[in-house]
Short mmCIF file of C-alpha atoms and ligand atoms in Angstrom, two decimals:
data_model
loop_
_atom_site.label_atom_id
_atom_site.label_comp_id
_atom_site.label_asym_id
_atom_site.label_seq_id
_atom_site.Cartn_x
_atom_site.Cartn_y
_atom_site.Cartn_z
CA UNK A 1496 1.05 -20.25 34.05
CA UNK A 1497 2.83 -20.43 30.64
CA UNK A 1498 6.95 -20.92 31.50
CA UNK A 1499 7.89 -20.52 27.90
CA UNK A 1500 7.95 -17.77 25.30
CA UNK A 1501 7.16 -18.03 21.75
CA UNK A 1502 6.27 -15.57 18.68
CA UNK A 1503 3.02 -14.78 17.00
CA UNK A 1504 3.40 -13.35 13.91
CA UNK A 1505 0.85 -11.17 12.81
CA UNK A 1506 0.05 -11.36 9.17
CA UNK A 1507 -1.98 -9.11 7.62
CA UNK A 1508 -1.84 -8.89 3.62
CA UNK A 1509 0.98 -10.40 3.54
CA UNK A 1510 2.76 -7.68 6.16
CA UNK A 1511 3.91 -9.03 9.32
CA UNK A 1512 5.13 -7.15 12.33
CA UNK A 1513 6.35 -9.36 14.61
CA UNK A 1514 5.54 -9.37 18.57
CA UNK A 1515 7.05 -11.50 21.51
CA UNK A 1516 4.87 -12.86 23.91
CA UNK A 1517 5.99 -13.64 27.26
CA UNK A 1518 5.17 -15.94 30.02
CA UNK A 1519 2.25 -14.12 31.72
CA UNK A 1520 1.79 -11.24 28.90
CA UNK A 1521 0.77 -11.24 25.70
CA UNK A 1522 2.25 -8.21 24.42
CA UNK A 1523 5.80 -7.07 25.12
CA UNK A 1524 7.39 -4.18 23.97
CA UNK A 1525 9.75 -4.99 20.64
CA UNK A 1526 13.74 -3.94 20.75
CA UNK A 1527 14.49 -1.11 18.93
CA UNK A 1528 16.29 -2.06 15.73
CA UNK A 1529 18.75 0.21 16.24
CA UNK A 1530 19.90 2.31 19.40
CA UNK A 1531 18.45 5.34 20.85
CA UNK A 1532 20.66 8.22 19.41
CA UNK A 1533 20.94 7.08 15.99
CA UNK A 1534 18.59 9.22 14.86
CA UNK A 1535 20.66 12.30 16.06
CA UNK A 1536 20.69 14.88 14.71
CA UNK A 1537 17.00 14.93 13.81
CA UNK A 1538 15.30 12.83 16.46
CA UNK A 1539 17.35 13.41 19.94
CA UNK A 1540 18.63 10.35 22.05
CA UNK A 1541 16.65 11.27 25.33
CA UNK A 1542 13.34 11.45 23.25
CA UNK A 1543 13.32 8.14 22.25
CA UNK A 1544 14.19 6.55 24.75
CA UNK A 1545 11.61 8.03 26.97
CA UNK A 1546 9.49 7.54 23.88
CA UNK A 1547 10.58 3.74 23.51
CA UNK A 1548 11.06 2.67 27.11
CA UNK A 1549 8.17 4.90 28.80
CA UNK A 1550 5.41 6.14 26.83
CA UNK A 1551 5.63 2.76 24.10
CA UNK A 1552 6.02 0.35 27.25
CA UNK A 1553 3.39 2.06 29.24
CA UNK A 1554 0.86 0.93 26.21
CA UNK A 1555 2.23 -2.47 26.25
CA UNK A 1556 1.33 -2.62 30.22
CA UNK A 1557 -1.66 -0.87 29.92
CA UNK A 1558 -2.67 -3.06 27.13
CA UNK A 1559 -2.15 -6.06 28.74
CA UNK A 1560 -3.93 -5.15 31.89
CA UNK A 1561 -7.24 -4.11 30.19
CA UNK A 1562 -7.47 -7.45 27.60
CA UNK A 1563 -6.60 -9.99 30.65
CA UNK A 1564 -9.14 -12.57 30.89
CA UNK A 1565 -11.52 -11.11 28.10
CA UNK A 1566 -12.23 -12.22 24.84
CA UNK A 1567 -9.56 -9.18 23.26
CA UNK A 1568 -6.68 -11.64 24.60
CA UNK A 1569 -7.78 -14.34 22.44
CA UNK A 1570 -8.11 -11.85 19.01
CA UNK A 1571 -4.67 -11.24 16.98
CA UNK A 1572 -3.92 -7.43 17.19
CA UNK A 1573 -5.08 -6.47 14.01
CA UNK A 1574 -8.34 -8.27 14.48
CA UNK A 1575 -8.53 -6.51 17.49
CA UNK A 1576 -8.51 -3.00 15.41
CA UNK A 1577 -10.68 -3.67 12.67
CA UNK A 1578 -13.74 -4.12 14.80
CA UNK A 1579 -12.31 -1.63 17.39
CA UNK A 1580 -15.67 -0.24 18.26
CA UNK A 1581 -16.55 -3.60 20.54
CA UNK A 1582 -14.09 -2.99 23.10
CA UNK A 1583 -14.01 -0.01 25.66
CA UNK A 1584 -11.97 3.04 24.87
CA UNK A 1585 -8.86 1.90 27.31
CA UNK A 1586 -8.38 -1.16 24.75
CA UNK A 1587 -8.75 1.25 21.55
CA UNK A 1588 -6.11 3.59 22.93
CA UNK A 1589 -3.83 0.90 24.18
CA UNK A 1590 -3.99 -1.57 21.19
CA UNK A 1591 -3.34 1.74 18.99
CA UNK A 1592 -0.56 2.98 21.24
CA UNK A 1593 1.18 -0.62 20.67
CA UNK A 1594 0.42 -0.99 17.03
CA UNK A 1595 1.25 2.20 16.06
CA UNK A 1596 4.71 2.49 18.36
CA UNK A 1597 5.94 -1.08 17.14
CA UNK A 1598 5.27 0.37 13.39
CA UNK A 1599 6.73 3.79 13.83
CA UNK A 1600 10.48 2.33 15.14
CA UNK A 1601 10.51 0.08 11.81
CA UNK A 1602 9.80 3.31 9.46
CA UNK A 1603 12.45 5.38 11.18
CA UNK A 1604 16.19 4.48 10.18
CA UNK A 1605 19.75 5.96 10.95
CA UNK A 1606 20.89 4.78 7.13
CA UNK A 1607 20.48 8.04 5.44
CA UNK A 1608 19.07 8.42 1.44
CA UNK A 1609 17.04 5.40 1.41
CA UNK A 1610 14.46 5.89 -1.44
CA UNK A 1611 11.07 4.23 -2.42
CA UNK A 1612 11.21 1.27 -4.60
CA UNK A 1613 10.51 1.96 -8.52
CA UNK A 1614 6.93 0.41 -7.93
CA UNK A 1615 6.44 2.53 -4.81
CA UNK A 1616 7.88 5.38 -6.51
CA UNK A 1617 5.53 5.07 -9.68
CA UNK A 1618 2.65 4.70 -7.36
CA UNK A 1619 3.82 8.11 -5.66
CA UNK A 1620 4.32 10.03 -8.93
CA UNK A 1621 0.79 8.53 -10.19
CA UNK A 1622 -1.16 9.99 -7.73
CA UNK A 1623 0.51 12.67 -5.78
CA UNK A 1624 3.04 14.27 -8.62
CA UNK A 1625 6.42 13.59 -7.08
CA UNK A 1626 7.39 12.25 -3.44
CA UNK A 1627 8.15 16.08 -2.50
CA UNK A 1628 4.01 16.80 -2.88
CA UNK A 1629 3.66 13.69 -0.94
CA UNK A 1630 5.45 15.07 1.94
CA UNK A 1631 3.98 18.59 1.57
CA UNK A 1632 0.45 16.82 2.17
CA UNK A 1633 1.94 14.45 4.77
CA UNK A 1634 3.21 17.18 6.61
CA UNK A 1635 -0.05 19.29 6.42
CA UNK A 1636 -2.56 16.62 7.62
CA UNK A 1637 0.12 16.67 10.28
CA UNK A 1638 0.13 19.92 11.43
CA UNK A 1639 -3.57 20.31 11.35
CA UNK A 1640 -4.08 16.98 13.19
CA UNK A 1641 -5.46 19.29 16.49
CA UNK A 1642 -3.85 17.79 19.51
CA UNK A 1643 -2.00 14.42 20.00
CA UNK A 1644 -2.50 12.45 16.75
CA UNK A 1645 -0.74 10.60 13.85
CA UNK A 1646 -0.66 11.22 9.97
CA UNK A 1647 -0.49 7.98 7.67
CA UNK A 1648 0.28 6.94 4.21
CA UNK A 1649 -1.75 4.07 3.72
CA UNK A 1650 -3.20 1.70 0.57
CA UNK A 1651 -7.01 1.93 0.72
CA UNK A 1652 -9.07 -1.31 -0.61
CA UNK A 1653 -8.46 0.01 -3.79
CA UNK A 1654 -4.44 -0.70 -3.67
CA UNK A 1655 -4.92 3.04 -4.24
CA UNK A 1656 -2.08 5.24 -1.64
CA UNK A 1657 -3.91 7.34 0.52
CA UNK A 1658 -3.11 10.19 3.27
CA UNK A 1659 -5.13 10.96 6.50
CA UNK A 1660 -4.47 11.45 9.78
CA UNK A 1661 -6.34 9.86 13.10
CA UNK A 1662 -6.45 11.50 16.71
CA UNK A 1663 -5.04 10.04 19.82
CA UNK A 1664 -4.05 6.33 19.07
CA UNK A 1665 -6.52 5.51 16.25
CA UNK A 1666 -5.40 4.54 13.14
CA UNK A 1667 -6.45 3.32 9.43
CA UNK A 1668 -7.02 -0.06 10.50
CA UNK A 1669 -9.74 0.61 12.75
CA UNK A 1670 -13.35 0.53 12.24
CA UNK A 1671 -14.11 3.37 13.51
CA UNK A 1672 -12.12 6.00 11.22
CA UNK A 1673 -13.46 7.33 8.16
CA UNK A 1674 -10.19 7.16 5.58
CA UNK A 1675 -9.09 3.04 5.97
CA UNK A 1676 -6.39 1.46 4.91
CA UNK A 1677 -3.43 -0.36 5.54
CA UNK A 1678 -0.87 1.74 6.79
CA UNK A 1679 2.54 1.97 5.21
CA UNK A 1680 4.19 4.96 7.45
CA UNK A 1681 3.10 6.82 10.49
CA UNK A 1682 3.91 9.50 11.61
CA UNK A 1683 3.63 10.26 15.46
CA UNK A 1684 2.47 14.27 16.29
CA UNK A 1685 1.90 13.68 20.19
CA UNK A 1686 4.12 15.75 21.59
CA UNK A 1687 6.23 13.12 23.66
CA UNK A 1688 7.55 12.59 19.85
CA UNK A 1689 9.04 15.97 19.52
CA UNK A 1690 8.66 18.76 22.53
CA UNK A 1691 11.96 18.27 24.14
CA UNK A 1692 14.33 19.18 21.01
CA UNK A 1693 11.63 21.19 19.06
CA UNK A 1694 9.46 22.25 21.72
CA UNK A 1695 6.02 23.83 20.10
CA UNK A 1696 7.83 23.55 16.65
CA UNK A 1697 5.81 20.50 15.24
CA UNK A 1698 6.29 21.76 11.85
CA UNK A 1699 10.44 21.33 12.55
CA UNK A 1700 10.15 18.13 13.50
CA UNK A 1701 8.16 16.91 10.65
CA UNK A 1702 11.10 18.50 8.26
CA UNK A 1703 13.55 16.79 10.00
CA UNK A 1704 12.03 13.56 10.15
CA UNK A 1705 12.29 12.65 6.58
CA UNK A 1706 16.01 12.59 6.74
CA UNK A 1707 15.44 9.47 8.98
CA UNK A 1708 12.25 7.86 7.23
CA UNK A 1709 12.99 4.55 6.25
CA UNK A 1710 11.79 4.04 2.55
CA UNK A 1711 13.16 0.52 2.60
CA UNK A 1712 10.73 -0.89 4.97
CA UNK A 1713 7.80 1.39 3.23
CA UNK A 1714 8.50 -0.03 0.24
CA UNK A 1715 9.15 -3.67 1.51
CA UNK A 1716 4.75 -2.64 3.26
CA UNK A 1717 4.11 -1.52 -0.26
CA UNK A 1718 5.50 -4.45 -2.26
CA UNK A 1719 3.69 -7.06 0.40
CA UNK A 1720 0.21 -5.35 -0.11
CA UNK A 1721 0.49 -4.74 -3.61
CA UNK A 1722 2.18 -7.22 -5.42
CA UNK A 1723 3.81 -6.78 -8.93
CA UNK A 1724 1.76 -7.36 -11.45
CA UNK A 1725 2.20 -9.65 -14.42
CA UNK A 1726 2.35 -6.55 -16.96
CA UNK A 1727 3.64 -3.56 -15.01
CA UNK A 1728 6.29 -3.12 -17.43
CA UNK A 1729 4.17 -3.10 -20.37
CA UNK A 1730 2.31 -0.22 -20.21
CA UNK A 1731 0.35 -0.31 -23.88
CA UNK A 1732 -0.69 -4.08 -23.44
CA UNK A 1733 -2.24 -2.56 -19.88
CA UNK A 1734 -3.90 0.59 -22.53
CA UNK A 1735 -5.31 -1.96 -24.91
CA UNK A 1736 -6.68 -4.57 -22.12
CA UNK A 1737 -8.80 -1.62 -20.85
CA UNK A 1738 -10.61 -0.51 -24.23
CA UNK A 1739 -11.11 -4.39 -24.68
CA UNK A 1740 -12.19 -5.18 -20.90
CA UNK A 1741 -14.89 -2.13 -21.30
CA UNK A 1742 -16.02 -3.12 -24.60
CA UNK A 1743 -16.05 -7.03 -24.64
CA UNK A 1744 -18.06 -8.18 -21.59
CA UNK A 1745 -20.79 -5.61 -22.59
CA UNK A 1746 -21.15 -7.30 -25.40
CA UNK A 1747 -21.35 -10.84 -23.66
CA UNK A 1748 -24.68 -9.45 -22.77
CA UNK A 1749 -25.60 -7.87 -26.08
CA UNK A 1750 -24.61 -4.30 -25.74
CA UNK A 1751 -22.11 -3.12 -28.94
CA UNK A 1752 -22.58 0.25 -28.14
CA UNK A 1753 -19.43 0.09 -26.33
CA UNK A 1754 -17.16 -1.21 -28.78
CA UNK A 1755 -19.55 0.82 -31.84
CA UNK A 1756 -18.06 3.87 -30.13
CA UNK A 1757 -14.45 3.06 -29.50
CA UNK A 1758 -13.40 0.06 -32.26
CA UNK A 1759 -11.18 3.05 -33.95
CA UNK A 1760 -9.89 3.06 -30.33
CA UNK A 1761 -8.96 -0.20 -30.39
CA UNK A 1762 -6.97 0.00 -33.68
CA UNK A 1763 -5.42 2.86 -31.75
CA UNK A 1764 -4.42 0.88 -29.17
CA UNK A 1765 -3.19 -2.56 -31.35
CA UNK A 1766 -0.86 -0.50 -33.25
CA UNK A 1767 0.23 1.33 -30.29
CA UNK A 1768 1.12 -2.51 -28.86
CA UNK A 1769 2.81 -3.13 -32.27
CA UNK A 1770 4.88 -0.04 -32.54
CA UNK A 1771 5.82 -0.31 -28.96
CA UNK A 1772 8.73 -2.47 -27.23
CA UNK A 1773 7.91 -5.59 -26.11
CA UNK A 1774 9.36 -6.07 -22.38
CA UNK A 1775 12.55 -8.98 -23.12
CA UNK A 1776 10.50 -11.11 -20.36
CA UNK A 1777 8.09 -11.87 -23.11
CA UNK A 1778 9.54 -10.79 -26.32
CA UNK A 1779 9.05 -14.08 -27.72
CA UNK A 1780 8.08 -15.08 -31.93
CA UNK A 1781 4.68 -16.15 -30.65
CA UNK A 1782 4.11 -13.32 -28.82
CA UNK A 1783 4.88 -11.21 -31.07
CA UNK A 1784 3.04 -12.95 -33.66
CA UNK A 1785 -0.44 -13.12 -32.00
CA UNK A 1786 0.60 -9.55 -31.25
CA UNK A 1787 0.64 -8.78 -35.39
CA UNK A 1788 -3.08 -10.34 -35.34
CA UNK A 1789 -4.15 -8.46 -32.80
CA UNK A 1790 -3.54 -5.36 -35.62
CA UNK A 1791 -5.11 -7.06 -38.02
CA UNK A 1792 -8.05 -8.53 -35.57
CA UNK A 1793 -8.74 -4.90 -34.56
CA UNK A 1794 -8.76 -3.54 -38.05
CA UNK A 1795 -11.13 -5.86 -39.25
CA UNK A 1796 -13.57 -5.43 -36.65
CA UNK A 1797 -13.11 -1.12 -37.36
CA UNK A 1798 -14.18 -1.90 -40.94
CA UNK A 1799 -17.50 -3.78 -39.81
CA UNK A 1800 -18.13 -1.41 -37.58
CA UNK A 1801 -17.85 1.51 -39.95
CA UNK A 1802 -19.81 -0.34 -42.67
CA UNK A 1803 -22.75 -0.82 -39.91
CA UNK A 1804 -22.33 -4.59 -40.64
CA UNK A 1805 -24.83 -6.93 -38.75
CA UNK A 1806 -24.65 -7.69 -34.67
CA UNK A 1807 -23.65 -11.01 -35.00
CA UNK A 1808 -20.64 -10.21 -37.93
CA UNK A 1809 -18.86 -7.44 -35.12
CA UNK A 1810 -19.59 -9.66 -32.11
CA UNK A 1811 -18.05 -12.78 -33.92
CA UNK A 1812 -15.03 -10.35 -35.01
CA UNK A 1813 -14.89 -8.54 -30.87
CA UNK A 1814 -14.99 -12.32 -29.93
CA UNK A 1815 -12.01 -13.38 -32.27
CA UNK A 1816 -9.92 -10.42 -30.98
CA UNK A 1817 -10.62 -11.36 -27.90
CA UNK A 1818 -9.44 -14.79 -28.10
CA UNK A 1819 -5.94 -13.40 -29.67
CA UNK A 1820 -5.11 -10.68 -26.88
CA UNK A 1821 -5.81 -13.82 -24.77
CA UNK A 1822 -3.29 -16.03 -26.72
CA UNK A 1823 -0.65 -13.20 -25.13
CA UNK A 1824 -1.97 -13.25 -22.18
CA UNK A 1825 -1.78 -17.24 -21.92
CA UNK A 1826 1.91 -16.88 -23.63
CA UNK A 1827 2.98 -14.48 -21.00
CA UNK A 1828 1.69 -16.26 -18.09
CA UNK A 1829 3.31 -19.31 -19.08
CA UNK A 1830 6.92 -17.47 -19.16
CA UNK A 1831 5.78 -16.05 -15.93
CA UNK A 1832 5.30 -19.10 -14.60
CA UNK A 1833 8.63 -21.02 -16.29
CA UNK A 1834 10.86 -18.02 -14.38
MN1 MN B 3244 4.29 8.30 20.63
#
C-alpha cells in the first residue's frame, strides 16, 4: 500500500483541474474554494454542502470502487471519458459525476460582476449576439434537458463555442454524446442542485445562478484552449489573408479562377489594410512599407487580370503579392517573438 499522497494534474489542452490522490484511492473529493454559504443568496448553504460533501463524495467513492484493480485506474480521467463507451455504465456515471462536480465548484464564485475576458467576450458576441442570448439558450437547453442532466458551454474542434446539454452524468468530453467539446461551464439541473430553495422551480435557479457564475475561471478555460492569436487585433490584415489564402494555393495547382474572380477583391482588401490602423505592436517603417506594396502588388495583378493577360503574367504577379503579405507576416512574427 502507497503511505504517501501526491497530485496528478490532469492536462487537457492546456486546462488542468487538479485532483489529490490519496494513499489507497485514486480520486478524492477537491475542497471547495470557498465555503458553503457564499453563494447565499442564490445558491443556499445546506444545498451545497449536501451537494459537495454527499452527492459529489458519493461519486468519488463510487468511482473508486468500480475502477479498483481494472485497467480504468491506470487511464487519466479525461482519457477515461473520451472513450467512455469501453467501460460499464457505473464507471460512465461515476467518472462524470466527479468530473463534472470538481468543474462545477470552480465556475461558481461568491465575487459578484465578474465578466468574460475581451477574447471570450468577442467570441460570445461573434456567434451568439451578446452574452444575454447566450444565457437565454443556456438556460433553455437547460430547462428542456428532461430529467437529471447538465447544460454546457463548450469549444468544439473547431475552437468554435458551442451549447448542448447531456443527461445524467455525461458530458462533452465523452464519446458517446453527439455535440463534443471541451467544456468551459456546466451547469448542474439534477435536482440535488436546486429542489430545497427552489423546489420544482428549475427555471429560478438557472436565473439566479448567473449572479454567482464565475467568468474569471471561464475565461481563464477559454484563453487555455484557444490561445491569442498573432493578429487578433488586426482585423483587415485577418480580411485580406483570407481572399489571398482562397485564391493563392489554388493557383499552386493551376486554378486562377479563384483569384480571376476576386483580384478587385483583393485591391479591396490592400487598401482597406492601408487606410486602416496598424496595431502599435507592429506599427513599424517596414511594416508599413511592405504594407504600401501590398497596394501596389494587388493593383497590378487587378490590371492583368482585367486585361485577360497570360496565366503565367497573373500567377507570377499572385506569387509576388504573396511573397510581400508574407514579408508582414515574417516582420510581425519577429516582434512577436522579441516581446
Ligand atoms: Mn450535482
Amino acid at each position: 500500500m502507497n503511505t504517501f499522497k501526491y497530485i496528478i494534474i490532469f492536462l487537457w489542452a492546456g486546462i488542468g483541474i487538479q485532483i489529490q490522490a490519496g494513499a489507497q484511492d485514486l480520486y478524492s473529493l477537491p475542497v471547495l474554494p470557498y465555503a458553503y454559504n457564499a453563494l447565499e443568496p442564490y445558491i443556499d448553504a445546506q444545498t451545497m454542502e449536501i451537494h459537495h460533501s454527499k452527492h459529489h463524495q458519493a461519486y468519488v467513492t463510487n468511482l473508486n470502487k468500480v475502477i479498483a484493480g481494472t485497467e480504468a485506474a491506470s487511464q487519466p480521467l479525461e482519457g477515461l471519458l473520451s472513450s467512455i463507451s469501453r467501460y460499464p455504465v457505473a464507471v460512465r456515471n461515476n467518472a462524470g459525476g466527479h468530473y463534472n462536480h470538481s468543474l462545477f465548484w470552480t465556475i461558481l464564485t461568491p465575487n459578484r460582476n465578474t465578466q468574460p475576458s475581451k477574447r471570450l467576450l468577442d467570441a460570445i458576441v461573434k456567434q451568439y449576439g451578446s452574452v444575454d442570448s447566450l444565457k437565454t439558450l443556456l438556460n433553455l437547453a437547460a430547462l428542456k434537458q428532461f430529467g437529471s442532466g447538465w447544460a454546457w458551454l463548450s469549444v468544439d474542434s473547431n475552437k468554435k463555442l458551442v451549447v448542448s446539454s447531456t443527461a445524467n452524468q455525461d458530458n462533452p468530453l465523452m464519446d458517446v454524446v453527439d455535440i463534443k467539446g471541451i467544456p468551459l461551464l456546466g451547469i448542474d439541473v439534477w435536482e440535488h442542485a436546486y429542489y430545497l430553495k427552489y423546489q420544482n422551480r428549475r427555471g429560478d435557479y438557472l436565473s439566479a445562478i448567473w449572479n454567482v457564475l464565475n467568468w474569471d475561471e471561464v475565461s481563464r478555460r477559454y484563453e487555455a484552449i484557444v490561445p491569442a492569436g498573432m493578429f487578433d487585433d488586426w482585423q483587415e490584415i485577418k480580411d485580406f489573408h483570407g481572399v489571398m489564402s482562397q485564391t493563392f494555393h489554388p493557383s499552386e495547382e493551376g486554378n486562377l479562377e479563384p483569384i480571376k474572380a476576386r483580384s478587385g477583391e483583393m485591391v479591396a482588401k490592400a487598401e482597406a489594410l492601408a487606410n486602416g490602423k496598424i496595431p502599435p505592436a507592429f506599427d513599424t517603417p517596414r511594416v508599413n512599407e511592405a504594407v504600401e506594396k501590398l497596394v501596389a502588388d494587388s493593383k497590378k495583378l487587378d490590371k492583368l487580370v482585367q486585361k485577360k493577360a497570360k496565366d503565367e503574367e497573373i500567377t507570377k504577379a499572385l506569387s509576388d503579392l504573396h511573397d510581400t503579405f508574407h514579408t508582414i507576416v515574417e516582420s510581425c512574427s519577429t516582434m512577436e517573438e522579441d516581446h
